[in-house]
Amino acid sequence: MAMTEPGTEQTDRPRLLTGDTPTGRLHLGHYVGSIENRLAQQGSHDCYFIIANTHALTTRAAESHAVRDDTVSIATDYLAAGIDPDRSTIFIQSEVPAIAELTWFFAMLIGYGRLMRNPTVKDEIVTKELGDSYPFGFLMYPVGQIADILAFRPAVVPVGEDQLPHIEMTREVARRFNSTYAGVDPQAGDKQHAADGVFPVPEAVVGRVGRLIGTDGKNKMSKSLDNAIYLSDTAKQVAKKCNRIFTGRMSPTDPGKIEGNPLWDYHDAFNGDKTEVADMKQRYREGKIGDGDCKKRLAEVINALLEPMRGRRAALESDPDSVTRVLHTGTARANAVAEETLWLAKSAMGFDFFRRQVRLS
Ligand code: ATP
Ligand code: MG
């Protein structure tokens, strides 16, 4: 393959956008749900990874400084996981003003009733125990997420299963914008939207495991629910958390349950030795192997996955400015693309009064 400058070589690759909310650190659910796909596609796609710090405020408005710290720690997690900043763009949502502006335009193209029927929004209100006191901004976040995505006019969006309703709304808004402002037939197929519209109708790509269960055995693994094994956990912490996985089994001689048991979901997800897993499951079902042995083996396979990340993390931590530099370069690149998109959108709307540039200092 011909050598080109990073940045210029990216332009002819299909664009990919995905990201994370800095409500904590990255966990194994992110890894199998999305990060693994990102690592696989950073060679073939022009990748943009958003750290959605504004969205984090929807549940942490009073903790903006902690959100700032988590923004840096998510970037560190990306780099430790193997995301290559020369090939991929990592950026901070709040420093890309075009996203906030597009949010405003898109909010006009989606009905309130449609938003409230979004199952992920309803689910999060329950699992995050938001009651009826969540801020108006919480309801805005799915619209903001549509802007996060469409600002980059991506072909693909790798996400976990819980995000599919958001991607479906994104696809609807892309079509609605194109038919309202760019003269695309409302019945047109995705190809025609990509060719004649301002926005492509992006495809969701769900990871190998769309919804990894948490160590509580109840909810999806989530950084907000204290049921996660983090990519940044030490080997000891991993062993401890594996030990505490809730399996519901009382004694090692009881016949063990496989389905719905996080211990086996994790072995399926992380233990590459399928013969060993099948054999252990069989003995577990028959009450011939204890939880302890299966948990110990699980900790070993998870630690084998995380070990190379620990090495890269140590290098990053010895040079803290390196992460800030990656974010600065990435956010500048992201602004170039998002400003271009905003201009195309405004031009289609007839709001193209003055052209502008965003420059970071
Ligand atoms: P929060 O609890 O704050 O919502 P989260 O753990 O759900 O955090 P997000 O930042 O909302 O993480 O999600 C980032 C990406 O990771 C999304 O694509 C989401 O679908 C995916 N993801 C999150 N949790 C899991 C999981 N347990 N299994 C698979 N994918 C997941
Ligand atoms: Mg989430």
mmCIF file of C-alpha atoms and ligand atoms in Angstrom:
data_model
loop_
_atom_site.group_PDB
_atom_site.id
_atom_site.type_symbol
_atom_site.label_atom_id
_atom_site.label_comp_id
_atom_site.label_asym_id
_atom_site.label_seq_id
_atom_site.Cartn_x
_atom_site.Cartn_y
_atom_site.Cartn_z
ATOM 1 C CA MET A 1 0.000 0.000 0.000
ATOM 2 C CA ALA A 2 1.293 3.487 -0.865
ATOM 3 C CA MET A 3 2.460 5.580 2.105
ATOM 4 C CA THR A 4 0.584 8.835 2.608
ATOM 5 C CA GLU A 5 0.378 11.448 5.321
ATOM 6 C CA PRO A 6 -1.961 10.567 8.185
ATOM 7 C CA GLY A 7 -5.132 12.527 7.575
ATOM 8 C CA THR A 8 -4.888 12.642 3.795
ATOM 9 C CA GLU A 9 -4.864 8.849 3.447
ATOM 10 C CA GLN A 10 -8.177 8.774 5.323
ATOM 11 C CA THR A 11 -10.281 10.661 2.843
ATOM 12 C CA ASP A 12 -11.200 7.855 0.443
ATOM 13 C CA ARG A 13 -12.110 5.378 3.165
ATOM 14 C CA PRO A 14 -15.775 5.064 4.224
ATOM 15 C CA ARG A 15 -16.349 7.138 7.312
ATOM 16 C CA LEU A 16 -17.161 5.602 10.697
ATOM 17 C CA LEU A 17 -18.432 7.428 13.780
ATOM 18 C CA THR A 18 -19.008 6.117 17.260
ATOM 19 C CA GLY A 19 -18.157 7.070 20.815
ATOM 20 C CA ASP A 20 -18.761 7.010 24.516
ATOM 21 C CA THR A 21 -20.212 9.161 27.250
ATOM 22 C CA PRO A 22 -17.674 10.103 29.948
ATOM 23 C CA THR A 23 -19.781 8.872 32.850
ATOM 24 C CA GLY A 24 -16.900 6.648 33.990
ATOM 25 C CA ARG A 25 -14.234 4.412 32.523
ATOM 26 C CA LEU A 26 -14.559 1.874 29.709
ATOM 27 C CA HIS A 27 -15.524 -1.686 30.583
ATOM 28 C CA LEU A 28 -15.657 -5.114 28.995
ATOM 29 C CA GLY A 29 -19.176 -4.416 27.644
ATOM 30 C CA HIS A 30 -17.749 -1.563 25.597
ATOM 31 C CA TYR A 31 -14.957 -3.803 24.432
ATOM 32 C CA VAL A 32 -17.138 -6.554 22.942
ATOM 33 C CA GLY A 33 -20.002 -4.206 22.039
ATOM 34 C CA SER A 34 -18.021 -1.628 20.127
ATOM 35 C CA ILE A 35 -14.268 -1.214 20.750
ATOM 36 C CA GLU A 36 -13.362 -4.517 19.149
ATOM 37 C CA ASN A 37 -15.161 -3.426 15.956
ATOM 38 C CA ARG A 38 -13.359 -0.103 16.053
ATOM 39 C CA LEU A 39 -9.985 -1.821 16.290
ATOM 40 C CA ALA A 40 -10.915 -4.099 13.404
ATOM 41 C CA GLN A 41 -12.048 -1.205 11.222
ATOM 42 C CA GLN A 42 -9.480 1.476 11.851
ATOM 43 C CA GLY A 43 -7.497 0.216 8.852
ATOM 44 C CA SER A 44 -10.407 0.141 6.426
ATOM 45 C CA HIS A 45 -12.430 3.159 7.639
ATOM 46 C CA ASP A 46 -11.856 6.824 8.349
ATOM 47 C CA CYS A 47 -12.749 6.602 12.042
ATOM 48 C CA TYR A 48 -14.117 9.340 14.319
ATOM 49 C CA PHE A 49 -14.520 8.616 18.025
ATOM 50 C CA ILE A 50 -16.513 11.149 19.995
ATOM 51 C CA ILE A 51 -16.191 11.562 23.749
ATOM 52 C CA ALA A 52 -19.674 12.879 24.457
ATOM 53 C CA ASN A 53 -19.016 15.038 27.507
ATOM 54 C CA THR A 54 -22.082 17.239 26.991
ATOM 55 C CA HIS A 55 -24.257 14.118 27.133
ATOM 56 C CA ALA A 56 -22.625 13.125 30.413
ATOM 57 C CA LEU A 57 -24.135 16.264 31.937
ATOM 58 C CA THR A 58 -27.636 14.887 31.341
ATOM 59 C CA THR A 59 -27.180 12.782 34.472
ATOM 60 C CA ARG A 60 -24.205 14.600 36.081
ATOM 61 C CA ALA A 61 -24.884 18.321 35.676
ATOM 62 C CA ALA A 62 -23.333 19.181 39.031
ATOM 63 C CA GLU A 63 -20.214 17.080 38.392
ATOM 64 C CA SER A 64 -18.714 18.836 35.394
ATOM 65 C CA HIS A 65 -15.176 18.582 36.764
ATOM 66 C CA ALA A 66 -15.498 14.825 37.213
ATOM 67 C CA VAL A 67 -16.862 14.649 33.646
ATOM 68 C CA ARG A 68 -13.734 16.468 32.509
ATOM 69 C CA ASP A 69 -11.522 13.893 34.251
ATOM 70 C CA ASP A 70 -13.544 11.049 32.741
ATOM 71 C CA THR A 71 -13.158 12.630 29.295
ATOM 72 C CA VAL A 72 -9.400 12.279 29.595
ATOM 73 C CA SER A 73 -9.670 8.802 31.091
ATOM 74 C CA ILE A 74 -11.880 7.570 28.206
ATOM 75 C CA ALA A 75 -9.305 8.925 25.734
ATOM 76 C CA THR A 76 -6.611 7.084 27.698
ATOM 77 C CA ASP A 77 -8.745 3.922 27.587
ATOM 78 C CA TYR A 78 -9.052 4.228 23.783
ATOM 79 C CA LEU A 79 -5.325 4.568 23.319
ATOM 80 C CA ALA A 80 -4.574 1.795 25.799
ATOM 81 C CA ALA A 81 -7.057 -0.471 23.976
ATOM 82 C CA GLY A 82 -5.071 0.040 20.779
ATOM 83 C CA ILE A 83 -6.817 2.854 18.932
ATOM 84 C CA ASP A 84 -4.165 4.486 16.784
ATOM 85 C CA PRO A 85 -4.418 8.304 16.819
ATOM 86 C CA ASP A 86 -2.509 8.561 13.535
ATOM 87 C CA ARG A 87 -5.221 6.632 11.745
ATOM 88 C CA SER A 88 -8.278 7.580 13.831
ATOM 89 C CA THR A 89 -9.688 10.846 15.139
ATOM 90 C CA ILE A 90 -10.505 11.074 18.855
ATOM 91 C CA PHE A 91 -12.311 14.280 19.832
ATOM 92 C CA ILE A 92 -14.249 16.123 22.532
ATOM 93 C CA GLN A 93 -17.914 16.819 21.771
ATOM 94 C CA SER A 94 -18.166 20.157 23.605
ATOM 95 C CA GLU A 95 -15.307 21.616 21.489
ATOM 96 C CA VAL A 96 -17.126 20.986 18.205
ATOM 97 C CA PRO A 97 -19.767 23.749 18.097
ATOM 98 C CA ALA A 98 -21.347 22.547 14.845
ATOM 99 C CA ILE A 99 -22.763 19.571 16.755
ATOM 100 C CA ALA A 100 -24.747 21.805 19.112
ATOM 101 C CA GLU A 101 -26.010 23.849 16.160
ATOM 102 C CA LEU A 102 -27.120 20.791 14.211
ATOM 103 C CA THR A 103 -28.903 19.545 17.343
ATOM 104 C CA TRP A 104 -31.117 22.617 17.186
ATOM 105 C CA PHE A 105 -32.011 22.044 13.513
ATOM 106 C CA PHE A 106 -32.639 18.319 14.024
ATOM 107 C CA ALA A 107 -34.833 18.949 17.078
ATOM 108 C CA MET A 108 -37.333 20.499 14.651
ATOM 109 C CA LEU A 109 -37.486 17.318 12.592
ATOM 110 C CA ILE A 110 -38.417 14.848 15.276
ATOM 111 C CA GLY A 111 -41.731 14.678 17.115
ATOM 112 C CA TYR A 112 -41.910 14.774 20.896
ATOM 113 C CA GLY A 113 -44.123 11.643 20.923
ATOM 114 C CA ARG A 114 -41.631 9.780 18.727
ATOM 115 C CA LEU A 115 -38.805 10.630 21.132
ATOM 116 C CA MET A 116 -40.734 9.495 24.199
ATOM 117 C CA ARG A 117 -41.539 6.145 22.564
ATOM 118 C CA ASN A 118 -37.803 5.426 22.197
ATOM 119 C CA PRO A 119 -37.326 2.256 24.323
ATOM 120 C CA THR A 120 -33.747 3.129 25.330
ATOM 121 C CA VAL A 121 -34.881 6.473 26.730
ATOM 122 C CA LYS A 122 -37.649 4.726 28.709
ATOM 123 C CA ASP A 123 -35.217 2.035 29.905
ATOM 124 C CA GLU A 124 -32.576 4.499 31.065
ATOM 125 C CA ILE A 125 -35.136 6.435 33.082
ATOM 126 C CA VAL A 126 -35.804 3.199 34.997
ATOM 127 C CA THR A 127 -32.299 1.646 35.272
ATOM 128 C CA LYS A 128 -30.600 4.923 36.126
ATOM 129 C CA GLU A 129 -33.379 5.642 38.635
ATOM 130 C CA LEU A 130 -34.100 9.065 37.188
ATOM 131 C CA GLY A 131 -37.698 9.005 38.405
ATOM 132 C CA ASP A 132 -39.585 11.993 37.044
ATOM 133 C CA SER A 133 -36.963 14.538 38.036
ATOM 134 C CA TYR A 134 -34.617 14.188 35.066
ATOM 135 C CA PRO A 135 -33.682 17.416 33.340
ATOM 136 C CA PHE A 136 -35.131 18.521 30.019
ATOM 137 C CA GLY A 137 -31.605 18.002 28.669
ATOM 138 C CA PHE A 138 -31.931 14.267 29.262
ATOM 139 C CA LEU A 139 -34.635 14.152 26.605
ATOM 140 C CA MET A 140 -32.428 16.239 24.336
ATOM 141 C CA TYR A 141 -29.547 13.761 24.400
ATOM 142 C CA PRO A 142 -30.926 11.380 21.730
ATOM 143 C CA VAL A 143 -31.361 14.419 19.451
ATOM 144 C CA GLY A 144 -27.825 15.523 20.321
ATOM 145 C CA GLN A 145 -26.629 12.046 19.490
ATOM 146 C CA ILE A 146 -28.231 12.313 16.066
ATOM 147 C CA ALA A 147 -26.119 15.425 15.551
ATOM 148 C CA ASP A 148 -22.980 13.702 16.923
ATOM 149 C CA ILE A 149 -23.417 11.107 14.216
ATOM 150 C CA LEU A 150 -24.706 13.088 11.247
ATOM 151 C CA ALA A 151 -22.136 15.882 11.722
ATOM 152 C CA PHE A 152 -19.665 13.338 10.341
ATOM 153 C CA ARG A 153 -21.909 11.961 7.569
ATOM 154 C CA PRO A 154 -20.696 8.431 8.351
ATOM 155 C CA ALA A 155 -21.492 5.252 6.469
ATOM 156 C CA VAL A 156 -21.317 3.076 9.589
ATOM 157 C CA VAL A 157 -21.853 3.444 13.336
ATOM 158 C CA PRO A 158 -20.564 0.557 15.529
ATOM 159 C CA VAL A 159 -22.701 0.377 18.682
ATOM 160 C CA GLY A 160 -24.051 -1.919 21.378
ATOM 161 C CA GLU A 161 -27.609 -3.184 21.064
ATOM 162 C CA ASP A 162 -29.078 -0.550 23.394
ATOM 163 C CA GLN A 163 -28.167 2.118 20.849
ATOM 164 C CA LEU A 164 -30.195 0.677 17.964
ATOM 165 C CA PRO A 165 -33.309 2.778 18.671
ATOM 166 C CA HIS A 166 -31.096 5.901 18.590
ATOM 167 C CA ILE A 167 -29.582 4.893 15.268
ATOM 168 C CA GLU A 168 -33.063 4.252 13.891
ATOM 169 C CA MET A 169 -34.055 7.823 14.860
ATOM 170 C CA THR A 170 -30.834 9.076 13.285
ATOM 171 C CA ARG A 171 -31.760 7.359 10.032
ATOM 172 C CA GLU A 172 -35.235 8.900 10.143
ATOM 173 C CA VAL A 173 -33.874 12.389 10.716
ATOM 174 C CA ALA A 174 -31.305 12.025 7.906
ATOM 175 C CA ARG A 175 -34.104 11.098 5.503
ATOM 176 C CA ARG A 176 -36.375 13.854 6.788
ATOM 177 C CA PHE A 177 -33.676 16.498 6.444
ATOM 178 C CA ASN A 178 -32.847 15.361 2.919
ATOM 179 C CA SER A 179 -36.468 15.370 1.804
ATOM 180 C CA THR A 180 -37.327 18.647 3.573
ATOM 181 C CA TYR A 181 -34.327 20.677 2.436
ATOM 182 C CA ALA A 182 -32.483 18.841 -0.338
ATOM 183 C CA GLY A 183 -35.358 17.758 -2.565
ATOM 184 C CA VAL A 184 -34.829 14.018 -2.062
ATOM 185 C CA ASP A 185 -37.994 11.980 -2.588
ATOM 186 C CA PRO A 186 -39.268 10.911 0.876
ATOM 187 C CA GLN A 187 -39.620 7.342 -0.475
ATOM 188 C CA ALA A 188 -36.057 7.241 -1.853
ATOM 189 C CA GLY A 189 -33.739 4.397 -0.873
ATOM 190 C CA ASP A 190 -30.575 4.826 1.209
ATOM 191 C CA LYS A 191 -28.344 4.945 -1.889
ATOM 192 C CA GLN A 192 -30.246 7.885 -3.310
ATOM 193 C CA HIS A 193 -30.063 9.721 0.026
ATOM 194 C CA ALA A 194 -26.291 9.216 0.037
ATOM 195 C CA ALA A 195 -26.018 10.476 -3.546
ATOM 196 C CA ASP A 196 -28.462 13.416 -3.553
ATOM 197 C CA GLY A 197 -28.988 14.360 0.091
ATOM 198 C CA VAL A 198 -26.847 16.251 2.587
ATOM 199 C CA PHE A 199 -26.786 13.253 4.925
ATOM 200 C CA PRO A 200 -26.242 9.549 4.267
ATOM 201 C CA VAL A 201 -28.573 7.151 6.099
ATOM 202 C CA PRO A 202 -25.975 5.480 8.332
ATOM 203 C CA GLU A 203 -25.892 1.775 9.175
ATOM 204 C CA ALA A 204 -25.553 0.486 12.744
ATOM 205 C CA VAL A 205 -23.031 -2.326 13.207
ATOM 206 C CA VAL A 206 -23.568 -4.253 16.443
ATOM 207 C CA GLY A 207 -20.542 -5.934 18.004
ATOM 208 C CA ARG A 208 -19.907 -9.622 18.642
ATOM 209 C CA VAL A 209 -21.839 -9.316 21.921
ATOM 210 C CA GLY A 210 -24.549 -6.685 21.630
ATOM 211 C CA ARG A 211 -25.364 -6.595 25.326
ATOM 212 C CA LEU A 212 -22.888 -7.928 27.849
ATOM 213 C CA ILE A 213 -24.528 -8.560 31.195
ATOM 214 C CA GLY A 214 -23.111 -6.944 34.352
ATOM 215 C CA THR A 215 -21.445 -8.814 37.234
ATOM 216 C CA ASP A 216 -24.738 -8.395 39.147
ATOM 217 C CA GLY A 217 -26.347 -10.786 36.641
ATOM 218 C CA LYS A 218 -29.248 -8.344 36.278
ATOM 219 C CA ASN A 219 -28.563 -5.314 34.116
ATOM 220 C CA LYS A 220 -26.314 -4.750 31.132
ATOM 221 C CA MET A 221 -22.751 -4.021 32.189
ATOM 222 C CA SER A 222 -22.764 -0.276 32.640
ATOM 223 C CA LYS A 223 -20.393 2.303 34.013
ATOM 224 C CA SER A 224 -23.284 3.944 35.849
ATOM 225 C CA LEU A 225 -24.462 0.790 37.655
ATOM 226 C CA ASP A 226 -21.411 -0.461 39.597
ATOM 227 C CA ASN A 227 -21.495 -3.857 37.875
ATOM 228 C CA ALA A 228 -18.566 -3.465 35.474
ATOM 229 C CA ILE A 229 -15.098 -4.920 34.969
ATOM 230 C CA TYR A 230 -13.058 -1.999 33.644
ATOM 231 C CA LEU A 231 -10.341 -2.110 30.999
ATOM 232 C CA SER A 232 -8.212 -0.218 33.526
ATOM 233 C CA ASP A 233 -8.755 -2.659 36.421
ATOM 234 C CA THR A 234 -5.622 -4.275 37.864
ATOM 235 C CA ALA A 235 -5.175 -8.048 37.677
ATOM 236 C CA LYS A 236 -6.132 -8.225 41.348
ATOM 237 C CA GLN A 237 -9.312 -6.189 40.862
ATOM 238 C CA VAL A 238 -10.317 -8.408 37.940
ATOM 239 C CA ALA A 239 -9.813 -11.540 40.069
ATOM 240 C CA LYS A 240 -11.855 -10.015 42.889
ATOM 241 C CA LYS A 241 -14.718 -8.977 40.600
ATOM 242 C CA CYS A 242 -14.753 -12.377 38.886
ATOM 243 C CA ASN A 243 -14.977 -13.956 42.301
ATOM 244 C CA ARG A 244 -18.009 -11.861 43.144
ATOM 245 C CA ILE A 245 -19.969 -12.611 39.958
ATOM 246 C CA PHE A 246 -23.512 -13.440 40.942
ATOM 247 C CA THR A 247 -24.289 -16.994 39.741
ATOM 248 C CA GLY A 248 -27.150 -17.809 42.107
ATOM 249 C CA ARG A 249 -25.537 -21.209 42.959
ATOM 250 C CA MET A 250 -25.459 -22.244 46.617
ATOM 251 C CA SER A 251 -23.019 -25.208 46.660
ATOM 252 C CA PRO A 252 -20.346 -26.545 44.219
ATOM 253 C CA THR A 253 -22.163 -29.870 44.021
ATOM 254 C CA ASP A 254 -25.485 -28.277 42.989
ATOM 255 C CA PRO A 255 -26.273 -28.650 39.290
ATOM 256 C CA GLY A 256 -25.264 -25.253 37.869
ATOM 257 C CA LYS A 257 -27.266 -23.072 35.508
ATOM 258 C CA ILE A 258 -25.582 -21.890 32.291
ATOM 259 C CA GLU A 259 -28.231 -19.730 30.611
ATOM 260 C CA GLY A 260 -28.481 -16.221 32.022
ATOM 261 C CA ASN A 261 -25.405 -16.836 34.204
ATOM 262 C CA PRO A 262 -22.861 -14.029 33.682
ATOM 263 C CA LEU A 263 -19.993 -16.409 34.501
ATOM 264 C CA TRP A 264 -20.705 -18.340 31.291
ATOM 265 C CA ASP A 265 -21.615 -15.307 29.234
ATOM 266 C CA TYR A 266 -18.138 -14.028 30.069
ATOM 267 C CA HIS A 267 -16.424 -17.330 29.294
ATOM 268 C CA ASP A 268 -18.259 -17.357 25.938
ATOM 269 C CA ALA A 269 -17.201 -13.783 25.256
ATOM 270 C CA PHE A 270 -13.564 -13.895 26.398
ATOM 271 C CA ASN A 271 -12.298 -17.480 26.587
ATOM 272 C CA GLY A 272 -10.992 -18.396 23.137
ATOM 273 C CA ASP A 273 -10.636 -22.081 24.072
ATOM 274 C CA LYS A 274 -14.136 -23.241 23.132
ATOM 275 C CA THR A 275 -13.401 -26.901 23.941
ATOM 276 C CA GLU A 276 -12.362 -25.984 27.462
ATOM 277 C CA VAL A 277 -15.514 -23.871 27.887
ATOM 278 C CA ALA A 278 -17.788 -26.665 26.624
ATOM 279 C CA ASP A 279 -16.123 -29.123 28.984
ATOM 280 C CA MET A 280 -16.361 -26.820 32.019
ATOM 281 C CA LYS A 281 -20.016 -26.066 31.253
ATOM 282 C CA GLN A 282 -20.800 -29.765 31.140
ATOM 283 C CA ARG A 283 -19.142 -30.372 34.542
ATOM 284 C CA TYR A 284 -20.830 -27.273 35.949
ATOM 285 C CA ARG A 285 -24.255 -28.533 34.896
ATOM 286 C CA GLU A 286 -23.547 -31.858 36.571
ATOM 287 C CA GLY A 287 -22.338 -30.288 39.822
ATOM 288 C CA LYS A 288 -18.784 -31.578 39.275
ATOM 289 C CA ILE A 289 -16.924 -28.278 39.281
ATOM 290 C CA GLY A 290 -17.217 -25.362 41.699
ATOM 291 C CA ASP A 291 -17.833 -21.696 40.871
ATOM 292 C CA GLY A 292 -14.404 -20.868 42.291
ATOM 293 C CA ASP A 293 -12.418 -22.800 39.651
ATOM 294 C CA CYS A 294 -14.497 -21.415 36.776
ATOM 295 C CA LYS A 295 -14.147 -17.879 38.112
ATOM 296 C CA LYS A 296 -10.407 -18.264 38.565
ATOM 297 C CA ARG A 297 -10.001 -19.428 34.954
ATOM 298 C CA LEU A 298 -12.197 -16.544 33.793
ATOM 299 C CA ALA A 299 -9.999 -14.028 35.612
ATOM 300 C CA GLU A 300 -6.982 -15.495 33.799
ATOM 301 C CA VAL A 301 -8.498 -15.090 30.333
ATOM 302 C CA ILE A 302 -9.720 -11.553 31.054
ATOM 303 C CA ASN A 303 -6.337 -10.590 32.443
ATOM 304 C CA ALA A 304 -4.651 -11.999 29.324
ATOM 305 C CA LEU A 305 -6.836 -9.658 27.237
ATOM 306 C CA LEU A 306 -6.131 -6.650 29.453
ATOM 307 C CA GLU A 307 -2.414 -7.188 29.981
ATOM 308 C CA PRO A 308 -1.213 -5.495 26.748
ATOM 309 C CA MET A 309 -3.530 -2.560 27.533
ATOM 310 C CA ARG A 310 -1.864 -2.195 30.930
ATOM 311 C CA GLY A 311 1.506 -1.828 29.242
ATOM 312 C CA ARG A 312 0.259 0.912 26.896
ATOM 313 C CA ARG A 313 -1.551 2.648 29.755
ATOM 314 C CA ALA A 314 1.632 2.787 31.823
ATOM 315 C CA ALA A 315 3.442 4.450 28.892
ATOM 316 C CA LEU A 316 0.627 7.034 28.515
ATOM 317 C CA GLU A 317 0.589 7.773 32.216
ATOM 318 C CA SER A 318 4.302 8.501 32.165
ATOM 319 C CA ASP A 319 3.590 11.246 29.565
ATOM 320 C CA PRO A 320 0.184 12.774 30.553
ATOM 321 C CA ASP A 321 0.408 15.524 27.903
ATOM 322 C CA SER A 322 0.397 12.912 25.159
ATOM 323 C CA VAL A 323 -3.338 12.312 25.686
ATOM 324 C CA THR A 324 -4.092 16.058 25.578
ATOM 325 C CA ARG A 325 -2.142 16.333 22.309
ATOM 326 C CA VAL A 326 -4.161 13.503 20.761
ATOM 327 C CA LEU A 327 -7.410 15.202 21.824
ATOM 328 C CA HIS A 328 -6.286 18.555 20.454
ATOM 329 C CA THR A 329 -5.291 17.186 17.048
ATOM 330 C CA GLY A 330 -8.423 15.040 16.872
ATOM 331 C CA THR A 331 -10.766 17.854 17.862
ATOM 332 C CA ALA A 332 -9.229 20.140 15.216
ATOM 333 C CA ARG A 333 -9.779 17.462 12.548
ATOM 334 C CA ALA A 334 -13.315 16.819 13.791
ATOM 335 C CA ASN A 335 -14.139 20.519 13.545
ATOM 336 C CA ALA A 336 -12.989 20.624 9.931
ATOM 337 C CA VAL A 337 -15.447 17.871 9.000
ATOM 338 C CA ALA A 338 -18.340 19.049 11.200
ATOM 339 C CA GLU A 339 -18.044 22.646 9.944
ATOM 340 C CA GLU A 340 -18.198 21.381 6.371
ATOM 341 C CA THR A 341 -21.341 19.397 7.229
ATOM 342 C CA LEU A 342 -22.950 22.370 8.960
ATOM 343 C CA TRP A 343 -22.250 24.514 5.914
ATOM 344 C CA LEU A 344 -23.808 21.928 3.591
ATOM 345 C CA ALA A 345 -26.851 21.692 5.879
ATOM 346 C CA LYS A 346 -27.223 25.480 6.143
ATOM 347 C CA SER A 347 -26.776 25.852 2.391
ATOM 348 C CA ALA A 348 -29.580 23.359 1.790
ATOM 349 C CA MET A 349 -31.749 25.337 4.237
ATOM 350 C CA GLY A 350 -30.867 28.717 2.738
ATOM 351 C CA PHE A 351 -29.191 29.735 6.021
ATOM 352 C CA ASP A 352 -25.775 30.045 4.401
ATOM 353 C CA PHE A 353 -25.277 33.703 5.294
ATOM 354 C CA PHE A 354 -21.598 33.668 6.235
ATOM 355 C CA ARG A 355 -18.941 30.996 6.032
ATOM 356 C CA ARG A 356 -16.702 30.530 9.065
ATOM 357 C CA GLN A 357 -13.900 28.398 10.496
ATOM 358 C CA VAL A 358 -13.302 27.045 13.977
ATOM 359 C CA ARG A 359 -9.706 27.372 15.180
ATOM 360 C CA LEU A 360 -8.511 25.873 18.422
ATOM 361 C CA SER A 361 -5.801 27.585 20.392
HETATM 362 P P1 ATP B 1 -23.946 4.711 30.912
HETATM 363 O O1 ATP B 1 -24.312 3.720 31.992
HETATM 364 O O2 ATP B 1 -23.434 5.997 31.437
HETATM 365 O O3 ATP B 1 -25.036 4.846 29.874
HETATM 366 P P2 ATP B 1 -22.666 2.792 29.285
HETATM 367 O O4 ATP B 1 -21.839 1.804 30.030
HETATM 368 O O5 ATP B 1 -24.017 2.398 28.793
HETATM 369 O O6 ATP B 1 -22.716 4.081 30.167
HETATM 370 P P3 ATP B 1 -22.216 4.348 26.914
HETATM 371 O O7 ATP B 1 -21.169 5.402 26.882
HETATM 372 O O8 ATP B 1 -23.643 4.747 27.091
HETATM 373 O O9 ATP B 1 -21.818 3.307 28.060
HETATM 374 O O10 ATP B 1 -22.095 3.432 25.638
HETATM 375 C C1 ATP B 1 -21.019 3.469 24.725
HETATM 376 C C2 ATP B 1 -21.141 2.342 23.716
HETATM 377 O O11 ATP B 1 -20.921 1.086 24.337
HETATM 378 C C3 ATP B 1 -22.518 2.233 23.072
HETATM 379 O O12 ATP B 1 -22.348 1.849 21.731
HETATM 380 C C4 ATP B 1 -23.188 1.147 23.861
HETATM 381 O O13 ATP B 1 -24.193 0.503 23.127
HETATM 382 C C5 ATP B 1 -22.027 0.209 24.121
HETATM 383 N N1 ATP B 1 -22.254 -0.554 25.340
HETATM 384 C C6 ATP B 1 -22.385 -0.040 26.591
HETATM 385 N N2 ATP B 1 -22.598 -1.024 27.479
HETATM 386 C C7 ATP B 1 -22.573 -2.190 26.784
HETATM 387 C C8 ATP B 1 -22.725 -3.574 27.145
HETATM 388 N N3 ATP B 1 -22.927 -3.928 28.393
HETATM 389 N N4 ATP B 1 -22.657 -4.514 26.167
HETATM 390 C C9 ATP B 1 -22.446 -4.151 24.881
HETATM 391 N N5 ATP B 1 -22.290 -2.871 24.464
HETATM 392 C C10 ATP B 1 -22.355 -1.905 25.399
HETATM 393 MG MG MG B 2 -25.347 3.946 27.973
#
